[in-house]
């Protein structure tokens, strides 16, 4: 019998097997067209329909209100760090930026480039080594700022705002990097001005970036911004200003349909909560053999970091787990230890196989 393979990669990450099988069966001939989706014009009726349905299904899954636009852009989440400033800080003196870990720190640094607005550090979790999250009430934000930028799930440090942040009335719009948790739990899109997410964590292959924008913010986009970086140009051309990442969008569309067949985001939230609890219980129940440094109420349900506190033993864990079909558990390069990314497409059985291996490994080396 073959050992099943469970892929714990942080991104590009695991995709539902049924999605990959569908893509395989349609690889040479999509829906009787005689073409692969990869080789057809983005302006063909067939692809326009794929894009339309992907957007509609995403709208259904996240309950996106009509006054929000949805774009599938390129350049990854990293390009959004600057695009949000170029487009939405125009005419403003200040942008508020919350730093809670690796990705928001990079965003903070990059946002200041080519910007006339000052990037104000509204909160910083660095003092505690990014093991806890500054409460939203402690963010130093101003009603006059262009927007407040934050990362809701820190993929590297394994932190997540367990309660979805919501700002008081009169505060600037929230701009949220949701790359590593989008579609993993219910959110209220109305609480955000902008949500963006690179596809390769919880949606599909790399190459497509989802951007959800509250319509009124588009009035801020200046014509001086080159069209390719201008949200309004993309919206005005129905996402077809230039060639979008057609194949990744097609796969994302298949993932959206898979999510619907699984019961949607609410059902994902239930399963994701159970998966995370299973894994954190195994860490906390190991009598200190495995450790996770994150404060309990800031622990990510998507990226679970843990270590034995011994770099050699961690390396042994990473190697031996691989031979048992538990793949890509090595932590982020600067972090060491292990990281299990347990996105939507990771089944509960994968997490159970991991915790079983953890117990067995501890029995041998603990
Ligand atoms: C992976 C990741 C990014 C970077 O995404 P790219 O698509 O590689 O630019 C940014 N933010 C978060 C939260 C991420 O997890």
XYZ file of C-alpha atoms and ligand atoms in Angstrom:
381
model
C 0.000 0.000 0.000
C 1.252 3.471 -0.824
C 1.607 5.938 2.042
C -0.645 8.925 1.341
C 1.260 12.179 0.794
C 0.252 15.192 2.838
C 1.658 18.507 1.677
C 2.168 21.073 4.468
C 3.814 23.676 2.226
C 3.200 27.321 3.171
C 2.818 28.276 -0.478
C 2.453 27.461 -3.253
C 0.432 24.993 -1.285
C -1.779 21.950 -1.380
C -4.771 21.950 -3.742
C -7.804 19.660 -3.574
C -7.033 16.420 -5.395
C -10.363 16.543 -7.233
C -9.442 19.969 -8.626
C -6.146 18.687 -9.987
C -7.915 15.652 -11.482
C -10.446 17.883 -13.225
C -7.644 20.096 -14.539
C -5.856 16.975 -15.764
C -8.912 15.657 -17.578
C -9.514 19.073 -19.193
C -5.874 19.792 -19.960
C -6.049 19.089 -23.706
C -9.677 19.847 -24.354
C -11.637 22.215 -22.182
C -15.331 21.506 -22.371
C -15.299 20.269 -25.975
C -13.535 23.363 -27.318
C -10.546 21.353 -28.525
C -8.269 23.789 -26.651
C -6.496 23.828 -23.342
C -7.459 26.774 -21.143
C -3.744 27.582 -21.241
C -3.773 28.176 -24.974
C -6.965 30.136 -25.548
C -7.372 33.884 -25.873
C -8.248 35.680 -22.687
C -10.826 37.550 -24.736
C -12.505 34.404 -26.053
C -16.079 33.780 -24.919
C -14.920 30.581 -23.249
C -12.339 32.262 -21.067
C -14.558 35.284 -20.365
C -17.100 32.816 -19.039
C -14.474 31.111 -16.832
C -13.520 34.513 -15.392
C -17.134 35.550 -14.922
C -18.042 32.379 -13.040
C -14.891 32.490 -10.927
C -15.837 35.993 -9.815
C -19.477 35.080 -9.189
C -18.530 32.011 -7.156
C -16.050 34.017 -5.095
C -18.755 36.638 -4.507
C -21.115 33.918 -3.338
C -18.536 32.285 -1.038
C -17.495 35.536 0.678
C -20.887 37.236 0.373
C -19.213 40.198 -1.372
C -21.619 43.170 -1.571
C -22.439 44.725 -4.956
C -20.520 47.906 -4.143
C -17.249 45.983 -4.086
C -15.236 45.267 -7.233
C -13.279 42.041 -7.661
C -10.050 41.882 -9.656
C -7.664 39.039 -10.478
C -4.328 40.799 -10.871
C -0.711 39.687 -11.215
C 2.407 40.518 -9.221
C 1.426 38.672 -6.051
C 0.571 40.153 -2.686
C 3.942 41.910 -2.788
C 2.814 44.126 -5.674
C -0.237 45.101 -3.638
C 1.963 46.561 -0.894
C 2.752 49.392 -3.306
C -0.397 49.431 -5.415
C -2.600 50.219 -2.423
C -0.408 53.220 -1.592
C -0.110 54.464 -5.187
C -3.859 54.293 -5.670
C -5.424 55.085 -2.328
C -2.961 57.429 -0.569
C -3.088 59.987 -3.345
C -3.576 63.431 -1.708
C -3.167 62.070 1.841
C -0.340 62.842 4.252
C -0.406 59.624 6.210
C -0.938 55.885 5.927
C -1.268 53.780 9.089
C 0.604 50.514 9.053
C 0.356 47.727 11.618
C 3.421 45.484 11.882
C 2.820 42.051 13.389
C 5.396 39.805 11.726
C 7.411 39.055 8.624
C 4.910 40.053 5.940
C 3.558 43.232 7.487
C 7.165 44.288 8.216
C 8.017 43.879 4.528
C 4.836 45.703 3.548
C 5.670 48.534 5.940
C 9.110 48.974 4.430
C 7.942 48.770 0.830
C 4.889 51.011 1.198
C 7.109 54.039 1.817
C 8.735 53.785 -1.593
C 7.359 56.167 -4.239
C 4.951 57.521 -1.651
C 4.363 61.157 -0.707
C 2.431 60.031 2.362
C 4.280 59.160 5.561
C 3.921 55.513 6.508
C 3.088 55.680 10.191
C 3.889 52.682 12.376
C 0.542 52.285 14.126
C 1.525 49.195 16.131
C 4.525 46.889 16.251
C 4.738 43.418 17.730
C 8.529 43.305 17.435
C 9.211 43.855 21.169
C 7.762 40.439 21.982
C 9.420 38.783 18.986
C 6.126 38.616 17.121
C 4.634 36.080 19.500
C 1.549 38.150 20.256
C -0.687 40.565 18.363
C -1.271 44.202 19.330
C -5.005 44.519 20.085
C -6.915 46.578 17.549
C -7.882 49.031 20.324
C -4.168 49.800 20.825
C -3.489 50.692 17.181
C -2.404 54.326 16.916
C -4.504 55.343 13.926
C -5.893 58.638 12.696
C -9.194 59.449 10.963
C -7.118 61.572 8.562
C -4.993 58.678 7.324
C -5.571 57.327 3.841
C -6.110 53.819 5.209
C -4.943 51.321 7.806
C -2.906 48.425 6.455
C -2.529 45.120 8.289
C -1.913 41.424 7.699
C -4.642 39.293 9.243
C -2.647 36.040 9.285
C 1.139 36.146 9.548
C 2.229 33.138 7.510
C 5.799 33.013 8.831
C 5.294 33.807 12.523
C 2.113 31.749 12.820
C -0.075 34.557 14.174
C -3.665 35.339 13.330
C -6.169 37.905 14.498
C -8.676 35.384 15.803
C -11.321 38.061 15.988
C -11.606 39.824 12.659
C -10.557 43.473 13.206
C -13.215 46.099 12.765
C -12.625 49.843 13.073
C -14.933 52.407 14.640
C -17.033 54.631 12.400
C -15.079 57.627 11.146
C -11.830 55.669 10.991
C -10.109 55.206 7.635
C -10.728 52.104 5.529
C -9.019 48.879 6.531
C -6.718 47.454 3.876
C -6.067 43.811 4.633
C -3.527 41.321 3.314
C -5.529 38.121 3.594
C -3.159 35.972 1.499
C -2.792 33.045 3.876
C -6.316 32.830 5.248
C -8.810 34.068 2.683
C -11.837 31.729 2.476
C -10.784 29.867 5.623
C -13.433 31.471 7.850
C -16.419 33.765 7.676
C -15.646 37.473 7.463
C -17.789 40.513 6.807
C -16.402 42.119 3.660
C -18.167 45.373 4.634
C -15.668 45.796 7.477
C -12.898 46.303 4.913
C -12.043 48.918 2.320
C -9.732 46.564 0.450
C -8.905 42.869 0.783
C -6.111 41.345 -1.242
C -4.623 37.870 -1.374
C -2.036 36.089 -3.458
C -3.691 32.926 -4.736
C -0.971 30.435 -3.920
C -1.788 29.905 -0.242
C -5.473 29.151 -0.024
C -6.865 29.547 -3.531
C -4.842 28.145 -6.417
C -1.482 28.272 -8.166
C 0.722 31.358 -7.946
C 0.233 34.036 -10.560
C -3.167 35.433 -9.662
C -3.871 37.919 -6.879
C -7.418 38.549 -5.722
C -8.214 42.188 -4.940
C -11.600 43.185 -3.516
C -12.148 46.952 -3.492
C -14.945 49.089 -2.101
C -16.131 51.048 -5.091
C -15.929 54.569 -3.669
C -12.181 54.178 -3.081
C -11.644 54.005 -6.832
C -12.306 57.762 -6.970
C -8.889 58.179 -5.358
C -7.006 56.508 -8.238
C -5.187 59.210 -10.146
C -4.773 59.169 -13.925
C -1.081 59.788 -13.324
C -0.693 56.200 -12.188
C 0.331 53.993 -15.124
C -2.688 51.920 -16.139
C -1.115 48.580 -15.310
C -0.832 49.653 -11.651
C -4.090 51.555 -11.599
C -7.045 49.730 -10.054
C -9.526 51.961 -11.847
C -8.066 51.046 -15.239
C -8.420 47.353 -14.420
C -11.994 47.834 -13.193
C -12.934 49.938 -16.235
C -11.677 47.154 -18.508
C -13.504 44.424 -16.542
C -10.221 42.910 -15.429
C -9.004 42.701 -19.027
C -6.759 45.755 -19.174
C -3.970 43.367 -20.096
C -3.695 39.598 -20.197
C -4.708 38.181 -16.834
C -3.195 34.983 -15.407
C -5.668 32.832 -17.281
C -4.680 29.350 -16.109
C -4.364 30.235 -12.408
C -7.772 31.947 -12.627
C -9.229 28.777 -14.154
C -7.817 26.663 -11.305
C -9.024 29.205 -8.736
C -12.489 28.858 -10.267
C -12.328 25.083 -9.810
C -11.283 25.598 -6.176
C -14.235 27.945 -5.609
C -16.611 25.275 -6.913
C -14.908 22.681 -4.727
C -15.428 24.968 -1.713
C -19.108 25.284 -2.574
C -19.400 21.500 -2.785
C -17.806 21.212 0.662
C -20.403 23.482 2.233
C -18.710 26.829 1.714
C -16.710 29.005 4.052
C -18.771 28.252 7.171
C -18.041 24.545 6.833
C -14.360 25.267 6.147
C -14.244 27.325 9.329
C -15.549 24.385 11.357
C -13.041 21.949 9.878
C -10.157 24.425 10.103
C -10.903 25.032 13.784
C -10.859 21.293 14.445
C -7.620 20.810 12.485
C -5.869 23.612 14.387
C -7.127 22.355 17.746
C -5.909 18.840 16.961
C -2.433 20.123 16.192
C -2.111 22.638 19.049
C -3.437 20.023 21.494
C -0.682 17.664 20.341
C 1.938 20.386 20.890
C 0.583 21.465 24.281
C 0.051 17.860 25.379
C 3.650 16.843 24.669
C 4.883 17.863 28.114
C 7.170 20.503 26.611
C 8.794 18.268 23.989
C 7.170 20.399 21.278
C 6.744 24.138 21.758
C 4.852 26.890 20.042
C 5.835 30.402 21.190
C 2.631 32.190 20.215
C 0.104 33.503 22.774
C -2.880 31.164 22.797
C -5.427 33.662 21.455
C -3.100 34.815 18.658
C -2.254 31.383 17.300
C -2.865 30.922 13.607
C -5.290 28.255 12.471
C -3.551 28.185 9.088
C 0.198 28.146 9.826
C 1.190 26.247 12.937
C 4.821 26.679 13.966
C 6.499 24.354 16.447
C 9.926 23.145 17.425
C 11.653 20.829 19.854
C 14.006 23.630 20.897
C 16.900 21.599 19.467
C 17.932 22.421 15.899
C 19.399 18.959 15.267
C 16.272 17.226 16.470
C 14.120 19.562 14.391
C 16.158 18.656 11.328
C 15.704 14.971 12.128
C 11.968 15.560 12.467
C 11.841 17.284 9.104
C 13.737 14.434 7.450
C 11.931 11.517 9.074
C 8.494 13.047 8.556
C 9.248 13.233 4.835
C 9.797 9.491 4.646
C 6.331 9.069 6.167
C 4.584 11.110 3.494
C 4.433 14.268 5.622
C 5.981 16.787 3.258
C 7.465 20.286 3.483
C 7.259 20.740 7.247
C 10.552 22.597 7.529
C 10.035 26.085 9.017
C 10.672 29.364 7.231
C 14.390 29.791 6.603
C 14.961 32.537 9.187
C 12.755 30.844 11.785
C 13.998 27.256 11.886
C 11.849 24.571 13.506
C 8.767 23.279 11.778
C 5.738 24.861 10.204
C 2.603 22.973 9.284
C 0.428 24.957 6.918
C -3.044 23.508 7.155
C -5.017 25.420 4.559
C -8.508 24.528 3.339
C -7.293 21.736 1.080
C -5.461 19.920 3.913
C -7.821 17.205 5.155
C -8.228 16.438 8.860
C -6.607 13.050 8.169
C -3.404 14.853 7.183
C -3.293 16.636 10.532
C -4.049 13.374 12.343
C -1.245 11.640 10.475
C 1.074 14.451 11.566
C 0.077 14.309 15.247
C 0.453 10.529 15.213
C 3.959 10.912 13.834
C 4.717 13.600 16.431
C 3.808 11.221 19.281
C 5.839 8.426 17.782
C 8.845 10.701 17.209
C 8.637 11.874 20.822
C 8.540 8.273 22.034
C 11.774 7.622 20.207
C 13.666 10.817 21.010
C 11.870 12.373 24.013
C 3.057 34.747 0.831
C 2.614 36.047 1.384
C 2.921 37.265 0.760
C 3.787 37.358 -0.489
O 3.080 36.881 -1.558
P 3.664 36.964 -3.056
O 2.492 36.480 -3.837
O 4.841 36.056 -3.098
O 4.006 38.356 -3.337
C 2.439 38.429 1.314
N 1.670 38.403 2.417
C 1.366 37.255 3.050
C 0.515 37.303 4.277
C 1.816 36.050 2.547
O 1.508 34.899 3.173
